[in-house]
Coordinates of C-alpha atoms and ligand atoms in Angstrom, one line a residue:
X4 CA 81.7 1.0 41.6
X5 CA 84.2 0.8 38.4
X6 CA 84.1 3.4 36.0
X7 CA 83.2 1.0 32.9
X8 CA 83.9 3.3 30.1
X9 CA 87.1 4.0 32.0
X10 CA 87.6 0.3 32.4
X11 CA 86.8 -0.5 28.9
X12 CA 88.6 2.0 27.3
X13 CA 91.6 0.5 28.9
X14 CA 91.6 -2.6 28.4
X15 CA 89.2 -3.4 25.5
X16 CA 90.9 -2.8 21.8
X17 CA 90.3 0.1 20.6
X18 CA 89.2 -0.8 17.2
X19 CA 85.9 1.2 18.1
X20 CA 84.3 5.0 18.0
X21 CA 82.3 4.1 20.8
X22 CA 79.3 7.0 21.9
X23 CA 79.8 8.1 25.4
X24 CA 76.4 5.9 26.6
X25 CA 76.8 2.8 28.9
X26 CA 73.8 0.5 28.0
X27 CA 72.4 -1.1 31.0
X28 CA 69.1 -2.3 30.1
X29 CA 66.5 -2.3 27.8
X30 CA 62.8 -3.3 27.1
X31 CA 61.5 -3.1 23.3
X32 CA 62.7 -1.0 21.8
X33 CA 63.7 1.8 24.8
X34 CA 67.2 1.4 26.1
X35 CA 68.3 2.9 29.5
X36 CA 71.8 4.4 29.9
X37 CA 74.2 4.5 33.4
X38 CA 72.0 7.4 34.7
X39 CA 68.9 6.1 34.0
X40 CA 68.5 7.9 31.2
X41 CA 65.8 6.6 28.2
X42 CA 66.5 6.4 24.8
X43 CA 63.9 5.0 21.7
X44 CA 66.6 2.8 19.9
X45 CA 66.7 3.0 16.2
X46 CA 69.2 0.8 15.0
X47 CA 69.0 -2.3 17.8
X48 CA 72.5 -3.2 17.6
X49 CA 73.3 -3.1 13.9
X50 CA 69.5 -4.6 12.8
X51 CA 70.8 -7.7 15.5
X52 CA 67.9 -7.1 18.2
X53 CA 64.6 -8.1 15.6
X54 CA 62.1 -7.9 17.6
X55 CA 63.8 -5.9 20.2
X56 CA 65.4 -5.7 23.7
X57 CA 64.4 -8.1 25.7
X58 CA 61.3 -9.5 23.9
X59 CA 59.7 -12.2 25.6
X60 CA 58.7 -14.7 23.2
X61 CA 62.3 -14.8 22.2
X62 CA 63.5 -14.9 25.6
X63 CA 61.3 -18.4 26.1
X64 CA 62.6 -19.8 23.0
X65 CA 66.2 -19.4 24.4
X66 CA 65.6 -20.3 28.4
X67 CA 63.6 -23.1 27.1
X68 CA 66.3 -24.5 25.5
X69 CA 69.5 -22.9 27.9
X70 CA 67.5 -25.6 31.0
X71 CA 68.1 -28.7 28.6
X72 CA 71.4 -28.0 27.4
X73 CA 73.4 -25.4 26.0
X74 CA 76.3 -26.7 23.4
X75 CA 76.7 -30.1 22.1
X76 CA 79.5 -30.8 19.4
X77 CA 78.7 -31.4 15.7
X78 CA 79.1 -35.2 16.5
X79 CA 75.7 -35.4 17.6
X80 CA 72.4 -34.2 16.4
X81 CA 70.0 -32.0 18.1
X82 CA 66.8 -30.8 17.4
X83 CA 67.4 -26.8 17.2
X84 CA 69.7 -27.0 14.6
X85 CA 67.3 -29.8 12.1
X86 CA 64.2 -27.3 13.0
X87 CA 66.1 -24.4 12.1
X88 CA 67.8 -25.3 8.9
X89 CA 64.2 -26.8 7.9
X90 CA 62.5 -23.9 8.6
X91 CA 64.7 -21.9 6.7
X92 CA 64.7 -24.2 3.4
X93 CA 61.1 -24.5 3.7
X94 CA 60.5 -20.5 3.4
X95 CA 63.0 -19.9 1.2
X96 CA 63.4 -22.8 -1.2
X97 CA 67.1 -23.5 -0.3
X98 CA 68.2 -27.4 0.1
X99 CA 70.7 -27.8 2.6
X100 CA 71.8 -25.3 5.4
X101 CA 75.5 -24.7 7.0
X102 CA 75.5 -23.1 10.4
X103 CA 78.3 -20.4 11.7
X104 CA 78.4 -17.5 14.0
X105 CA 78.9 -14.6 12.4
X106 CA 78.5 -12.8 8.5
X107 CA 81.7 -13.0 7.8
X108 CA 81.6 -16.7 8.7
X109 CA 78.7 -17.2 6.7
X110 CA 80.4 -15.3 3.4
X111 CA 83.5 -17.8 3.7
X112 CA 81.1 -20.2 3.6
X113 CA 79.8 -19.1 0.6
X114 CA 82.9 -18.5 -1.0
X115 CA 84.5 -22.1 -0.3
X116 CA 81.0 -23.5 -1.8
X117 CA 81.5 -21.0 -4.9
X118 CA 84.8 -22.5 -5.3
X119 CA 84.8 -25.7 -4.6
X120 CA 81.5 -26.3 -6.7
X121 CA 83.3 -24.3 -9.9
X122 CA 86.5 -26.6 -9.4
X123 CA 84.2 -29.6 -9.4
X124 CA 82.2 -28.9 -12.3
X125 CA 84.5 -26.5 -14.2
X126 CA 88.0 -27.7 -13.3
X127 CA 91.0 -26.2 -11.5
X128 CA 91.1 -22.2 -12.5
X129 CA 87.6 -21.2 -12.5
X130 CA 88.0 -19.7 -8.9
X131 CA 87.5 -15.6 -9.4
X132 CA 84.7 -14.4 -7.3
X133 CA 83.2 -10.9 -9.0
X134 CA 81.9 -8.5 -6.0
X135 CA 80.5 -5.0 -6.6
X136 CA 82.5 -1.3 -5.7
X137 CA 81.0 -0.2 -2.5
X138 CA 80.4 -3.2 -0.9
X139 CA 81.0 -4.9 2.7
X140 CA 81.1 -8.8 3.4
X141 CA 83.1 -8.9 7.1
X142 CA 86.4 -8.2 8.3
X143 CA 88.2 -11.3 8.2
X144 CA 91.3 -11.1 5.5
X145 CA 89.2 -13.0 3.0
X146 CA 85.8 -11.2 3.0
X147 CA 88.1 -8.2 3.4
X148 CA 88.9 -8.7 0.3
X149 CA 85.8 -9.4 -0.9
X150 CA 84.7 -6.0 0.0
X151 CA 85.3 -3.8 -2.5
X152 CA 86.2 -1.1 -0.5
X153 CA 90.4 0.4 -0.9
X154 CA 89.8 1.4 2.8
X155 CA 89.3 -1.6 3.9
X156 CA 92.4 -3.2 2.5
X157 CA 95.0 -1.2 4.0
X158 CA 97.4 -2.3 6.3
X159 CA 96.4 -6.0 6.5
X160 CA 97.9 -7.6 3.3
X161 CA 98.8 -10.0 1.4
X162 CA 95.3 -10.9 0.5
X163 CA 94.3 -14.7 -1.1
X164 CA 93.8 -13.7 -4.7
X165 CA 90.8 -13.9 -7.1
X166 CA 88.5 -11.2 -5.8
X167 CA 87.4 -8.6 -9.3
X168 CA 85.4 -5.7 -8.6
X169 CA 82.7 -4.6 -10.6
X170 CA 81.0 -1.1 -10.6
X171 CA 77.5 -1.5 -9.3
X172 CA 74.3 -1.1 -11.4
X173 CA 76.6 -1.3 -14.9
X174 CA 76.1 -4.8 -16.1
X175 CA 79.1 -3.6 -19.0
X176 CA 81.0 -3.8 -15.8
X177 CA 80.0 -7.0 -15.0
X178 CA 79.8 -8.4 -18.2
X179 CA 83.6 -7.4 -18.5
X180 CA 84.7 -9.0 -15.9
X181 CA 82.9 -12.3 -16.1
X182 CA 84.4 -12.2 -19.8
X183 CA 87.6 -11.7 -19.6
X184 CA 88.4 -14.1 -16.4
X185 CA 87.4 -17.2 -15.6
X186 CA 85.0 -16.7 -12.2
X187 CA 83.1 -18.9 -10.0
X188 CA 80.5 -16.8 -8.9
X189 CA 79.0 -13.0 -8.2
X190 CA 78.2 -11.7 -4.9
X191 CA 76.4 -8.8 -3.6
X192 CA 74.0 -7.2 -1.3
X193 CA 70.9 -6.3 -2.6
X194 CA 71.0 -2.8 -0.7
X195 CA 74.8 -2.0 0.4
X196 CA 74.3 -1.4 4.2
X197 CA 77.6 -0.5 5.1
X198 CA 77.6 1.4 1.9
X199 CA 75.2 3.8 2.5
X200 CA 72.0 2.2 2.6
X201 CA 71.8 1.9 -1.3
X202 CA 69.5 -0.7 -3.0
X203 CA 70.3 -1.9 -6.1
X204 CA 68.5 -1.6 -9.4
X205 CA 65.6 -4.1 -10.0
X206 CA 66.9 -4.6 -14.1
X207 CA 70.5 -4.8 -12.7
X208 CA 70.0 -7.4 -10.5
X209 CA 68.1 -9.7 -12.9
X210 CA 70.7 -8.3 -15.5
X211 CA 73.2 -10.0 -13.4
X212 CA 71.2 -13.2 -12.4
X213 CA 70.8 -13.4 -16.6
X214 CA 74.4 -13.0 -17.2
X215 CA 75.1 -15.9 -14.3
X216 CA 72.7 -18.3 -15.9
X217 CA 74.5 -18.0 -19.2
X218 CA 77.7 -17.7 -18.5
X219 CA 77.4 -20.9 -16.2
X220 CA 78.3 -19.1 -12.5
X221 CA 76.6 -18.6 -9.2
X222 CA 74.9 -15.7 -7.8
X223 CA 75.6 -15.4 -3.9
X224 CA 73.3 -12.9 -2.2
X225 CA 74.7 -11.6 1.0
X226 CA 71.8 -10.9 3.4
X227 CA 73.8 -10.6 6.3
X228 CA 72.2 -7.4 7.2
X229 CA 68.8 -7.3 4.3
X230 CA 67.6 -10.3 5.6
X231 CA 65.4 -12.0 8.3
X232 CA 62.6 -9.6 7.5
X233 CA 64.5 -6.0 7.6
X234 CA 63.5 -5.2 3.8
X235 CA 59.7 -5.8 4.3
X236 CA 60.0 -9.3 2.3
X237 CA 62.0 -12.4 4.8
X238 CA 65.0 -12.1 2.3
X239 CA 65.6 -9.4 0.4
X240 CA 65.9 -11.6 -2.5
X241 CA 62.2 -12.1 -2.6
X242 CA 61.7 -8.5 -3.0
X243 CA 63.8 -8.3 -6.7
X244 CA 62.2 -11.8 -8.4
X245 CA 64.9 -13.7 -8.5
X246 CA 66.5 -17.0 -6.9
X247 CA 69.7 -17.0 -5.8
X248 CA 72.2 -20.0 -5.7
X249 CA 73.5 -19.0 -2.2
X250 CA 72.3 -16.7 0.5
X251 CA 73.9 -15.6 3.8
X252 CA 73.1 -14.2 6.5
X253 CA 73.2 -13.0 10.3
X254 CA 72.7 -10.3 12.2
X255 CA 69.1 -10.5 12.5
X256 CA 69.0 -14.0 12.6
X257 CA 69.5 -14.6 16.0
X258 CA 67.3 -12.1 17.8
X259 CA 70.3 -11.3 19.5
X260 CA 72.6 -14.2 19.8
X261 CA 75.6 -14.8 17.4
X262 CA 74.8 -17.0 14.5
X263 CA 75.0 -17.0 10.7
X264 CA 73.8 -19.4 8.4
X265 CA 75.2 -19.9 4.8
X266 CA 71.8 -21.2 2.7
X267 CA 72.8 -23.8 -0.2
X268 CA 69.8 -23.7 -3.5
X269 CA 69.9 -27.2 -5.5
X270 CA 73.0 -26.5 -7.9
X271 CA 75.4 -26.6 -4.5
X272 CA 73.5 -28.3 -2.5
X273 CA 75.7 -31.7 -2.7
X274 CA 79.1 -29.7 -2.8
X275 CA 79.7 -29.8 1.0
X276 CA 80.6 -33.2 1.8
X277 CA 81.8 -34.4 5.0
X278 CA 84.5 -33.1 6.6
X279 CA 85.0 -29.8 3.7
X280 CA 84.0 -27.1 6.1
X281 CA 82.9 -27.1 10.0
X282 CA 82.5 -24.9 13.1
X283 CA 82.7 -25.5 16.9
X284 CA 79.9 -23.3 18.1
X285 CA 77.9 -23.4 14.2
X286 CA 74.3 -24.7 14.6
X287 CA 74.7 -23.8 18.5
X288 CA 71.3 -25.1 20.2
X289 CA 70.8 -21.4 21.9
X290 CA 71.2 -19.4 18.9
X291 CA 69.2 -21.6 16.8
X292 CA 66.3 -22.2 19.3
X293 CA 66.4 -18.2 19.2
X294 CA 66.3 -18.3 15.5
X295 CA 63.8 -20.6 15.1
X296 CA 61.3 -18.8 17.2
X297 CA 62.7 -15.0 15.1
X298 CA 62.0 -16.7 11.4
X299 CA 58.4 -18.4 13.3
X300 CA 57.2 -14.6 13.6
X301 CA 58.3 -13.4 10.0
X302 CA 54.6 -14.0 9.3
X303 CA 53.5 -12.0 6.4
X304 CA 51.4 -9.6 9.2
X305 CA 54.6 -8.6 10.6
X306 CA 56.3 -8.3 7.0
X307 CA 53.1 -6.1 6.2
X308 CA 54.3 -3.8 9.6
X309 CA 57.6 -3.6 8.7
X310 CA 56.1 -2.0 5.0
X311 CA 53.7 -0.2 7.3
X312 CA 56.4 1.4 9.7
X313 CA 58.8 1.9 6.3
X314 CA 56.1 4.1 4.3
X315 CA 55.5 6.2 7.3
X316 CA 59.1 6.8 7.8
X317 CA 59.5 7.8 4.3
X318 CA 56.4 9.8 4.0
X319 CA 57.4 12.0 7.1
X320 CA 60.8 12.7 6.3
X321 CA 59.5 13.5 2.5
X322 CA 59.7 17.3 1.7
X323 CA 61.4 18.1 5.8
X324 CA 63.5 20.9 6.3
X325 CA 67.3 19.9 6.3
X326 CA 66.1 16.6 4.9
X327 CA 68.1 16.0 1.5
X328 CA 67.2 12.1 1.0
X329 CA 65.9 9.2 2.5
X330 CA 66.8 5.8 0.2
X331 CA 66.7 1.7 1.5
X332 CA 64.1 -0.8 1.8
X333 CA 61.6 -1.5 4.8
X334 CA 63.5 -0.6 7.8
X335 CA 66.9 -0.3 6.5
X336 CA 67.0 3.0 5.7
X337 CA 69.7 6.0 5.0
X338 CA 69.0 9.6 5.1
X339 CA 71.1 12.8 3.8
X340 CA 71.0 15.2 5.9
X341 CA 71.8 18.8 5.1
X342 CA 73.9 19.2 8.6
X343 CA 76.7 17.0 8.7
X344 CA 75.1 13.4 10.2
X345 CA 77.1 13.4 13.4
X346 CA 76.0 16.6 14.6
X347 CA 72.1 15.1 14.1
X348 CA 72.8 12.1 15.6
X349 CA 74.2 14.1 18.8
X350 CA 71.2 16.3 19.2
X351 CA 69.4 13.2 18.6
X352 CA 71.1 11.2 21.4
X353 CA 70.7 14.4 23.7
X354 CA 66.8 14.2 22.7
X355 CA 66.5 10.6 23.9
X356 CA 66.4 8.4 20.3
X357 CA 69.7 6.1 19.4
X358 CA 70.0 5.9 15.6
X359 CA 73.6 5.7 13.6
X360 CA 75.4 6.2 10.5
X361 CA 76.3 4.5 7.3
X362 CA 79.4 6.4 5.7
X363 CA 78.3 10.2 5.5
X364 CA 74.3 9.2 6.7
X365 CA 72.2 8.7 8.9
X366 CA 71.1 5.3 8.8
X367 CA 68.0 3.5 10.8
X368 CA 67.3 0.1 11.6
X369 CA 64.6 -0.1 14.2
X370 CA 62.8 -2.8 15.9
X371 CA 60.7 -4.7 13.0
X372 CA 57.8 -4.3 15.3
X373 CA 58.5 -0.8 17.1
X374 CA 55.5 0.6 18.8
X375 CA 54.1 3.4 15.9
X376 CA 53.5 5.6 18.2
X377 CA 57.1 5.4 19.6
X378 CA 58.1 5.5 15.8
X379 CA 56.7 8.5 15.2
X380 CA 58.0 10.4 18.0
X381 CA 61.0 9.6 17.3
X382 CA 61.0 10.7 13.9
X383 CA 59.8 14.2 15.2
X384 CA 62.6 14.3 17.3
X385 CA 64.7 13.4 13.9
X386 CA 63.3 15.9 12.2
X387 CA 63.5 18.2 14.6
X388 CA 67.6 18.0 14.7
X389 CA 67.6 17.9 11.4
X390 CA 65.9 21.2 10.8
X391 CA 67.4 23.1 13.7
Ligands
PLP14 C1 77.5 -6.8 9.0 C2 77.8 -7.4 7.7 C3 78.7 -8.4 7.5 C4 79.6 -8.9 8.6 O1 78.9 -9.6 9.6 P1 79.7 -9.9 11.0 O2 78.6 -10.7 11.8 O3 80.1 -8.6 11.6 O4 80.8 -10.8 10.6 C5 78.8 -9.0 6.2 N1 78.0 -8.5 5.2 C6 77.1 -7.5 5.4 C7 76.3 -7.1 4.2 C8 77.0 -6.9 6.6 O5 76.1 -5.9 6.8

């Protein structure tokens, strides 16, 4: 048999830090590695695998609709897409839906809207888009840019311009910006995942949604990793009291499968117009039959388990010894750990449970519906390497 991590390490990029565990199958939320070994996973593939490995309602969703057919161009309709993109609208309040693959995808898409809508109603110049320090939006050269990360920026320009970067949780900062240049829109997580698991302030974020209304710009939400339940509320959005002009997002989307969605409220939702934006796989009939049957499930009972799960997490990891902090929302969480977060998240590997980091933390996104009782063994083994 080939040595896969051998195999991929010579001929796969190498733009990743990969752990030395080959993952070969899975059920719910346990994951089995090359020897068999079993592992309670805590962050299902970067908050990608909702309701798990494996999970059977989502796997009849998707076989249903991989024995009709599995692709069909944008020329013709197709019912996963419509049922999707209604769904969607109908729990969120959004008017019109654009389908891509990915959250970077789905921030472009967000950005051309921004623009295009500003340079229809404002005229030519009005194209700045204002994102917050600390942020991620995708690794593509424009939502590279958007990020307002330096890291991030090395090596790959020249960027496209009007990106401005405002601190977060200092409207001043904002305010400044949105002042002195002449923007299209804001855009921001609501918690910065890649970030550090760090939610925003409640008064900041309806500071900024105030400062949008009067100053006559958007406010683009990017839920690429908040959304589809993983905050407790379907979009983190909902959580804060406001309503956004755009959302985004991914990851969890799909259960599993690659798809992003870009969701358009009623001040853009006639400023895509036929042939202004497109994508070969976007509103794929897999993905979206997947989708359809994740967002079917966000019920409030399994929003009210995700709250459930997020409170006992909290709660255990209050007070515990080489704990310093746990911050997030629902089941995106990060926690500070007194020992550096790599040398936890080894012994926690070694002890069977899979979570990962988020810059210097350690960061959790389990299954929305994780067995408790798996949950809470594998925060003892957490707090166990923690405390060593
Ligand atoms: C992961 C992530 C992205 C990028 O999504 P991809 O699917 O990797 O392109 C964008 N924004 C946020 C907030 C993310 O967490």
């Amino acid at each position: 048999m080939d040595n896969i991590k051998q195999t991929d390490k010579e001929f796969v990029a190498d733009t990743y830090a990969r752990f030395d565990i080959e993952i070969v199958d899975g059920k719910g939320s346990k994951l089995y590695d090359e020897n068999g070994k079993e592992y309670i996973d805590l962050a299902t593939g970067i908050a990608v695998n909702t309701f798990g490995a494996c999970d059977s309602e989502w796997i009849s969703a998707v076989s249903a609709q991989l024995s009709k057919f599995q692709h069909t161009s944008n020329l013709y309709y197709s019912a996963p897409c419509a049922k999707l993109a209604k769904l969607l609208c109908e729990r969120t309040g959004a008017k019109k839906v654009f389908f891509g693959n990915s959250g970077a995808e789905a921030n472009e898409c967000a950005i051309k809207v921004a623009r295009k809508w500003a340079q229809d109603t404002k005229g030519e110049g009005d194209y700045n888009i204002i994102t917050l320090k600390n942020s991620f939006h995708g690794r593509t050269i424009t939502t590279l840019k958007a990020t307002g990360q330096d890291v991030f920026h090395k090596d790959f320009g020249p960027f496209p311009e009007g990106f401005l970067y405002a601190e977060a949780n200092n409207i001043d900062s904002v305010k400044d910006l949105v002042k002195n240049n002449k923007c299209a829109a804001v855009m921001m997580e609501l918690v910065q995942g890649e970030g550090g698991v760090l939610p925003l302030n409640t008064d900041f974020v309806k500071d900024v949604f105030a400062l949008a209304k009067e100053e006559n710009i958007l406010v683009i939400i990017d839920e690429v990793q908040t959304g589809n339940g993983r905050t407790g509320a379907l979009y983190a959005y909902m959580n804060f009291g406001v309503t956004p002009d755009i959302i985004t997002t991914a990851k969890g989307l799909g259960g599993g499968l690659p798809i992003g969605a870009t969701m358009l409220f009623e001040k853009v939702e006639n400023t895509l117009n036929k042939g202004s934006h497109g994508s070969t796989f976007g509103g794929n009939p897999i993905a979206c039959a997947g989708a359809v049957s994740i967002i079917e499930r966000l019920d409030q009972s399994t929003l009210d388990g995700v709250n459930e799960r997020s409170e006992y997490i909290f709660n255990a990891l209050k007070g515990a010894k080489g704990i310093k902090s746990v911050s997030g929302m629902g089941l995106m969480l990060g926690i500070e750990t007194e020992k550096d977060s790599t040398e936890v998240i080894k012994k926690c590997m070694e002890k069977g449970i899979l979570p990962i980091k988020a810059k210097t933390k350690i960061r959790l996104l389990p299954a929305l519906n994780i067995p408790m009782d798996e949950l809470k063994y594998a925060i003892e083994i957490l707090k166990e390497a923690a405390g060593e």
